[in-house]
Amino acid sequence: MFNVADYFKKFSKIEETTLTLNGFIRKALKEVCGIDTASFEVKKGVIILKTNSIVKSIVFMKKKEVLEHLSKTSPSSKISDIR
């Protein structure tokens, strides 16, 4: 018999890893750049910023430091670029 509860457990793990990754990214942006509110999404290991140009400029100036912070705090995230 097919158990629906077991099937949906797979999706809860995916959502959980996405939420923790977003938390690590927000923490890195806050600690390195001093930015509290930045909207973004992650696609194929790339952070895509969806915010105003001032925030984007600040993040791009400190791009290397943000990526280093992410690799130290969450080595399994495999974030390679910020756009």
Tab-separated table of N, CA, C and O in Angstrom:
chain	number	residue	atom	x	y	z
A	1	MET	N	0.834	-1.176	0.000
A	1	MET	CA	0.000	0.000	0.000
A	1	MET	C	0.887	1.251	0.000
A	1	MET	O	1.898	1.297	0.675
A	2	PHE	N	0.497	2.248	-0.709
A	2	PHE	CA	1.240	3.492	-0.831
A	2	PHE	C	0.910	4.404	0.353
A	2	PHE	O	-0.243	4.720	0.602
A	3	ASN	N	1.962	4.811	1.082
A	3	ASN	CA	1.773	5.672	2.246
A	3	ASN	C	2.055	7.119	1.847
A	3	ASN	O	3.185	7.477	1.524
A	4	VAL	N	1.036	7.942	1.885
A	4	VAL	CA	1.147	9.331	1.453
A	4	VAL	C	2.032	10.132	2.406
A	4	VAL	O	2.798	11.003	1.981
A	5	ALA	N	1.973	9.842	3.684
A	5	ALA	CA	2.758	10.584	4.671
A	5	ALA	C	4.254	10.433	4.404
A	5	ALA	O	5.012	11.405	4.488
A	6	ASP	N	4.692	9.224	4.073
A	6	ASP	CA	6.102	9.008	3.764
A	6	ASP	C	6.519	9.749	2.499
A	6	ASP	O	7.638	10.260	2.403
A	7	TYR	N	5.614	9.813	1.554
A	7	TYR	CA	5.906	10.524	0.306
A	7	TYR	C	6.117	12.020	0.556
A	7	TYR	O	7.036	12.619	0.026
A	8	PHE	N	5.289	12.622	1.388
A	8	PHE	CA	5.400	14.058	1.650
A	8	PHE	C	6.572	14.408	2.560
A	8	PHE	O	6.981	15.563	2.617
A	9	LYS	N	7.146	13.449	3.265
A	9	LYS	CA	8.313	13.715	4.096
A	9	LYS	C	9.506	14.139	3.246
A	9	LYS	O	10.330	14.924	3.680
A	10	LYS	N	9.588	13.633	2.030
A	10	LYS	CA	10.667	14.038	1.130
A	10	LYS	C	10.628	15.532	0.873
A	10	LYS	O	11.654	16.204	0.845
A	11	PHE	N	9.448	16.061	0.693
A	11	PHE	CA	9.311	17.477	0.373
A	11	PHE	C	9.570	18.366	1.581
A	11	PHE	O	10.035	19.490	1.438
A	12	SER	N	9.292	17.900	2.768
A	12	SER	CA	9.551	18.702	3.954
A	12	SER	C	11.054	18.862	4.169
A	12	SER	O	11.504	19.904	4.630
A	13	LYS	N	11.834	17.855	3.821
A	13	LYS	CA	13.290	17.974	3.937
A	13	LYS	C	13.836	18.987	2.949
A	13	LYS	O	14.750	19.732	3.255
A	14	ILE	N	13.294	19.033	1.763
A	14	ILE	CA	13.729	20.008	0.760
A	14	ILE	C	13.428	21.416	1.247
A	14	ILE	O	14.269	22.310	1.155
A	15	GLU	N	12.255	21.632	1.774
A	15	GLU	CA	11.874	22.954	2.273
A	15	GLU	C	12.753	23.349	3.453
A	15	GLU	O	13.158	24.492	3.579
A	16	GLU	N	13.073	22.403	4.315
A	16	GLU	CA	13.898	22.677	5.474
A	16	GLU	C	15.297	23.112	5.057
A	16	GLU	O	15.835	24.075	5.595
A	17	THR	N	15.891	22.460	4.081
A	17	THR	CA	17.224	22.846	3.646
A	17	THR	C	17.211	24.208	2.963
A	17	THR	O	18.145	24.980	3.091
A	18	THR	N	16.138	24.530	2.260
A	18	THR	CA	16.014	25.838	1.629
A	18	THR	C	15.920	26.929	2.681
A	18	THR	O	16.545	27.983	2.547
A	19	LEU	N	15.157	26.692	3.726
A	19	LEU	CA	15.019	27.685	4.789
A	19	LEU	C	16.324	27.900	5.531
A	19	LEU	O	16.670	29.035	5.867
A	20	THR	N	17.069	26.842	5.792
A	20	THR	CA	18.340	27.012	6.489
A	20	THR	C	19.349	27.721	5.599
A	20	THR	O	20.122	28.546	6.084
A	21	LEU	N	19.352	27.427	4.309
A	21	LEU	CA	20.253	28.114	3.385
A	21	LEU	C	19.929	29.605	3.332
A	21	LEU	O	20.832	30.440	3.374
A	22	ASN	N	18.643	29.946	3.260
A	22	ASN	CA	18.251	31.352	3.269
A	22	ASN	C	18.678	32.031	4.558
A	22	ASN	O	19.080	33.194	4.553
A	23	GLY	N	18.605	31.323	5.673
A	23	GLY	CA	19.051	31.870	6.954
A	23	GLY	C	20.546	32.159	6.949
A	23	GLY	O	20.991	33.201	7.444
A	24	PHE	N	21.345	31.241	6.398
A	24	PHE	CA	22.786	31.463	6.314
A	24	PHE	C	23.106	32.657	5.423
A	24	PHE	O	24.005	33.449	5.724
A	25	ILE	N	22.381	32.805	4.331
A	25	ILE	CA	22.626	33.924	3.411
A	25	ILE	C	22.263	35.240	4.087
A	25	ILE	O	23.018	36.216	4.014
A	26	ARG	N	21.115	35.287	4.759
A	26	ARG	CA	20.720	36.510	5.467
A	26	ARG	C	21.736	36.881	6.548
A	26	ARG	O	22.061	38.049	6.729
A	27	LYS	N	22.229	35.881	7.253
A	27	LYS	CA	23.225	36.126	8.300
A	27	LYS	C	24.519	36.673	7.702
A	27	LYS	O	25.115	37.598	8.233
A	28	ALA	N	24.940	36.120	6.583
A	28	ALA	CA	26.168	36.593	5.932
A	28	ALA	C	26.010	38.026	5.440
A	28	ALA	O	26.909	38.855	5.597
A	29	LEU	N	24.863	38.340	4.857
A	29	LEU	CA	24.624	39.702	4.380
A	29	LEU	C	24.595	40.694	5.534
A	29	LEU	O	25.093	41.817	5.419
A	30	LYS	N	24.045	40.271	6.659
A	30	LYS	CA	23.980	41.167	7.807
A	30	LYS	C	25.357	41.379	8.429
A	30	LYS	O	25.733	42.504	8.746
A	31	GLU	N	26.121	40.313	8.603
A	31	GLU	CA	27.414	40.427	9.263
A	31	GLU	C	28.467	41.099	8.387
A	31	GLU	O	29.277	41.877	8.873
A	32	VAL	N	28.475	40.801	7.109
A	32	VAL	CA	29.512	41.338	6.224
A	32	VAL	C	29.135	42.716	5.699
A	32	VAL	O	29.962	43.634	5.715
A	33	CYS	N	27.901	42.889	5.260
A	33	CYS	CA	27.486	44.135	4.604
A	33	CYS	C	26.654	45.044	5.492
A	33	CYS	O	26.466	46.211	5.149
A	34	GLY	N	26.119	44.535	6.585
A	34	GLY	CA	25.260	45.342	7.445
A	34	GLY	C	23.872	45.537	6.879
A	34	GLY	O	23.209	46.522	7.187
A	35	ILE	N	23.413	44.606	6.066
A	35	ILE	CA	22.107	44.710	5.413
A	35	ILE	C	21.137	43.749	6.096
A	35	ILE	O	21.383	42.542	6.156
A	36	ASP	N	20.034	44.311	6.597
A	36	ASP	CA	19.028	43.482	7.264
A	36	ASP	C	17.958	42.988	6.303
A	36	ASP	O	17.515	41.856	6.380
A	37	THR	N	17.528	43.865	5.421
A	37	THR	CA	16.432	43.512	4.534
A	37	THR	C	16.915	43.459	3.093
A	37	THR	O	17.229	44.479	2.488
A	38	ALA	N	17.017	42.284	2.590
A	38	ALA	CA	17.385	42.098	1.185
A	38	ALA	C	16.590	40.905	0.668
A	38	ALA	O	16.591	39.840	1.272
A	39	SER	N	15.905	41.102	-0.432
A	39	SER	CA	15.180	39.977	-1.011
A	39	SER	C	16.055	39.334	-2.082
A	39	SER	O	16.731	40.021	-2.847
A	40	PHE	N	16.033	38.024	-2.099
A	40	PHE	CA	16.883	37.263	-3.017
A	40	PHE	C	16.262	35.903	-3.237
A	40	PHE	O	15.340	35.493	-2.544
A	41	GLU	N	16.796	35.212	-4.225
A	41	GLU	CA	16.457	33.805	-4.431
A	41	GLU	C	17.723	33.085	-4.863
A	41	GLU	O	18.670	33.696	-5.356
A	42	VAL	N	17.731	31.797	-4.657
A	42	VAL	CA	18.898	30.978	-4.975
A	42	VAL	C	18.505	30.018	-6.083
A	42	VAL	O	17.540	29.268	-5.959
A	43	LYS	N	19.262	30.061	-7.174
A	43	LYS	CA	19.034	29.148	-8.290
A	43	LYS	C	20.374	28.590	-8.741
A	43	LYS	O	21.275	29.347	-9.089
A	44	LYS	N	20.497	27.297	-8.713
A	44	LYS	CA	21.675	26.571	-9.197
A	44	LYS	C	22.972	27.118	-8.600
A	44	LYS	O	23.960	27.313	-9.295
A	45	GLY	N	22.973	27.374	-7.301
A	45	GLY	CA	24.173	27.823	-6.618
A	45	GLY	C	24.506	29.294	-6.810
A	45	GLY	O	25.602	29.722	-6.501
A	46	VAL	N	23.563	30.067	-7.314
A	46	VAL	CA	23.774	31.498	-7.541
A	46	VAL	C	22.711	32.266	-6.766
A	46	VAL	O	21.523	31.969	-6.862
A	47	ILE	N	23.166	33.261	-6.004
A	47	ILE	CA	22.238	34.137	-5.292
A	47	ILE	C	21.842	35.256	-6.242
A	47	ILE	O	22.700	35.983	-6.737
A	48	ILE	N	20.563	35.406	-6.482
A	48	ILE	CA	20.059	36.461	-7.358
A	48	ILE	C	19.373	37.494	-6.477
A	48	ILE	O	18.337	37.208	-5.867
A	49	LEU	N	19.963	38.686	-6.403
A	49	LEU	CA	19.413	39.754	-5.572
A	49	LEU	C	18.232	40.407	-6.264
A	49	LEU	O	18.292	40.723	-7.449
A	50	LYS	N	17.173	40.601	-5.499
A	50	LYS	CA	15.971	41.255	-6.021
A	50	LYS	C	15.655	42.429	-5.107
A	50	LYS	O	14.671	42.427	-4.377
A	51	THR	N	16.516	43.413	-5.144
A	51	THR	CA	16.386	44.564	-4.265
A	51	THR	C	16.843	45.809	-5.013
A	51	THR	O	17.185	45.733	-6.190
A	52	ASN	N	16.879	46.932	-4.322
A	52	ASN	CA	17.243	48.167	-5.010
A	52	ASN	C	18.737	48.220	-5.335
A	52	ASN	O	19.539	47.436	-4.833
A	53	SER	N	19.115	49.161	-6.155
A	53	SER	CA	20.482	49.215	-6.684
A	53	SER	C	21.518	49.577	-5.625
A	53	SER	O	22.674	49.162	-5.739
A	54	ILE	N	21.130	50.310	-4.605
A	54	ILE	CA	22.091	50.670	-3.553
A	54	ILE	C	22.534	49.429	-2.793
A	54	ILE	O	23.725	49.226	-2.555
A	55	VAL	N	21.578	48.597	-2.435
A	55	VAL	CA	21.892	47.364	-1.714
A	55	VAL	C	22.716	46.436	-2.598
A	55	VAL	O	23.686	45.819	-2.141
A	56	LYS	N	22.359	46.344	-3.868
A	56	LYS	CA	23.128	45.510	-4.795
A	56	LYS	C	24.570	45.985	-4.889
A	56	LYS	O	25.497	45.174	-4.891
A	57	SER	N	24.779	47.292	-4.946
A	57	SER	CA	26.137	47.836	-5.035
A	57	SER	C	26.952	47.495	-3.801
A	57	SER	O	28.119	47.124	-3.903
A	58	ILE	N	26.333	47.613	-2.628
A	58	ILE	CA	27.036	47.283	-1.389
A	58	ILE	C	27.440	45.814	-1.376
A	58	ILE	O	28.570	45.466	-1.024
A	59	VAL	N	26.521	44.956	-1.783
A	59	VAL	CA	26.810	43.519	-1.783
A	59	VAL	C	27.876	43.183	-2.819
A	59	VAL	O	28.790	42.398	-2.548
A	60	PHE	N	27.823	43.792	-3.999
A	60	PHE	CA	28.803	43.497	-5.038
A	60	PHE	C	30.194	43.969	-4.649
A	60	PHE	O	31.191	43.360	-5.025
A	61	MET	N	30.281	45.066	-3.885
A	61	MET	CA	31.593	45.531	-3.436
A	61	MET	C	32.214	44.553	-2.443
A	61	MET	O	33.435	44.424	-2.374
A	62	LYS	N	31.386	43.861	-1.687
A	62	LYS	CA	31.878	42.914	-0.682
A	62	LYS	C	31.534	41.474	-1.063
A	62	LYS	O	31.398	40.608	-0.204
A	63	LYS	N	31.439	41.228	-2.335
A	63	LYS	CA	31.033	39.919	-2.847
A	63	LYS	C	31.972	38.807	-2.375
A	63	LYS	O	31.523	37.755	-1.919
A	64	LYS	N	33.253	39.042	-2.455
A	64	LYS	CA	34.232	38.026	-2.073
A	64	LYS	C	34.100	37.667	-0.595
A	64	LYS	O	34.128	36.495	-0.237
A	65	GLU	N	33.928	38.682	0.254
A	65	GLU	CA	33.796	38.433	1.686
A	65	GLU	C	32.510	37.675	2.012
A	65	GLU	O	32.501	36.799	2.877
A	66	VAL	N	31.424	38.005	1.321
A	66	VAL	CA	30.147	37.302	1.551
A	66	VAL	C	30.285	35.832	1.160
A	66	VAL	O	29.853	34.941	1.900
A	67	LEU	N	30.891	35.561	0.008
A	67	LEU	CA	31.065	34.170	-0.431
A	67	LEU	C	31.978	33.396	0.518
A	67	LEU	O	31.738	32.214	0.797
A	68	GLU	N	33.037	34.051	1.035
A	68	GLU	CA	33.918	33.388	1.995
A	68	GLU	C	33.179	33.084	3.291
A	68	GLU	O	33.349	32.012	3.872
A	69	HIS	N	32.374	34.022	3.750
A	69	HIS	CA	31.591	33.807	4.973
A	69	HIS	C	30.631	32.642	4.795
A	69	HIS	O	30.478	31.812	5.699
A	70	LEU	N	29.989	32.560	3.643
A	70	LEU	CA	29.067	31.454	3.382
A	70	LEU	C	29.800	30.116	3.322
A	70	LEU	O	29.291	29.100	3.798
A	71	SER	N	30.983	30.104	2.733
A	71	SER	CA	31.714	28.836	2.647
A	71	SER	C	32.202	28.374	4.019
A	71	SER	O	32.315	27.178	4.263
A	72	LYS	N	32.468	29.330	4.932
A	72	LYS	CA	32.888	28.954	6.287
A	72	LYS	C	31.714	28.475	7.133
A	72	LYS	O	31.831	27.487	7.848
A	73	THR	N	30.589	29.182	7.069
A	73	THR	CA	29.465	28.839	7.934
A	73	THR	C	28.641	27.682	7.399
A	73	THR	O	28.076	26.922	8.176
A	74	SER	N	28.551	27.561	6.084
A	74	SER	CA	27.749	26.493	5.488
A	74	SER	C	28.490	25.901	4.301
A	74	SER	O	28.192	26.211	3.144
A	75	PRO	N	29.463	25.022	4.549
A	75	PRO	CA	30.243	24.467	3.441
A	75	PRO	C	29.425	23.597	2.490
A	75	PRO	O	29.798	23.422	1.340
A	76	SER	N	28.297	23.084	2.918
A	76	SER	CA	27.495	22.237	2.046
A	76	SER	C	26.584	23.033	1.119
A	76	SER	O	25.918	22.464	0.266
A	77	SER	N	26.549	24.363	1.270
A	77	SER	CA	25.628	25.169	0.465
A	77	SER	C	26.069	25.281	-0.995
A	77	SER	O	25.243	25.382	-1.882
A	78	LYS	N	27.348	25.319	-1.268
A	78	LYS	CA	27.903	25.370	-2.625
A	78	LYS	C	27.416	26.581	-3.409
A	78	LYS	O	27.068	26.482	-4.591
A	79	ILE	N	27.382	27.734	-2.761
A	79	ILE	CA	27.052	28.984	-3.436
A	79	ILE	C	28.302	29.454	-4.161
A	79	ILE	O	29.367	29.578	-3.561
A	80	SER	N	28.191	29.735	-5.458
A	80	SER	CA	29.361	30.084	-6.244
A	80	SER	C	29.387	31.524	-6.734
A	80	SER	O	30.446	32.025	-7.081
A	81	ASP	N	28.230	32.202	-6.761
A	81	ASP	CA	28.205	33.543	-7.329
A	81	ASP	C	27.031	34.333	-6.770
A	81	ASP	O	26.081	33.766	-6.238
A	82	ILE	N	27.131	35.653	-6.914
A	82	ILE	CA	26.055	36.560	-6.529
A	82	ILE	C	25.769	37.431	-7.744
A	82	ILE	O	26.680	38.016	-8.317
A	83	ARG	N	24.508	37.541	-8.123
A	83	ARG	CA	24.128	38.382	-9.263
A	83	ARG	C	23.003	39.296	-8.863
A	83	ARG	O	22.210	39.043	-8.053
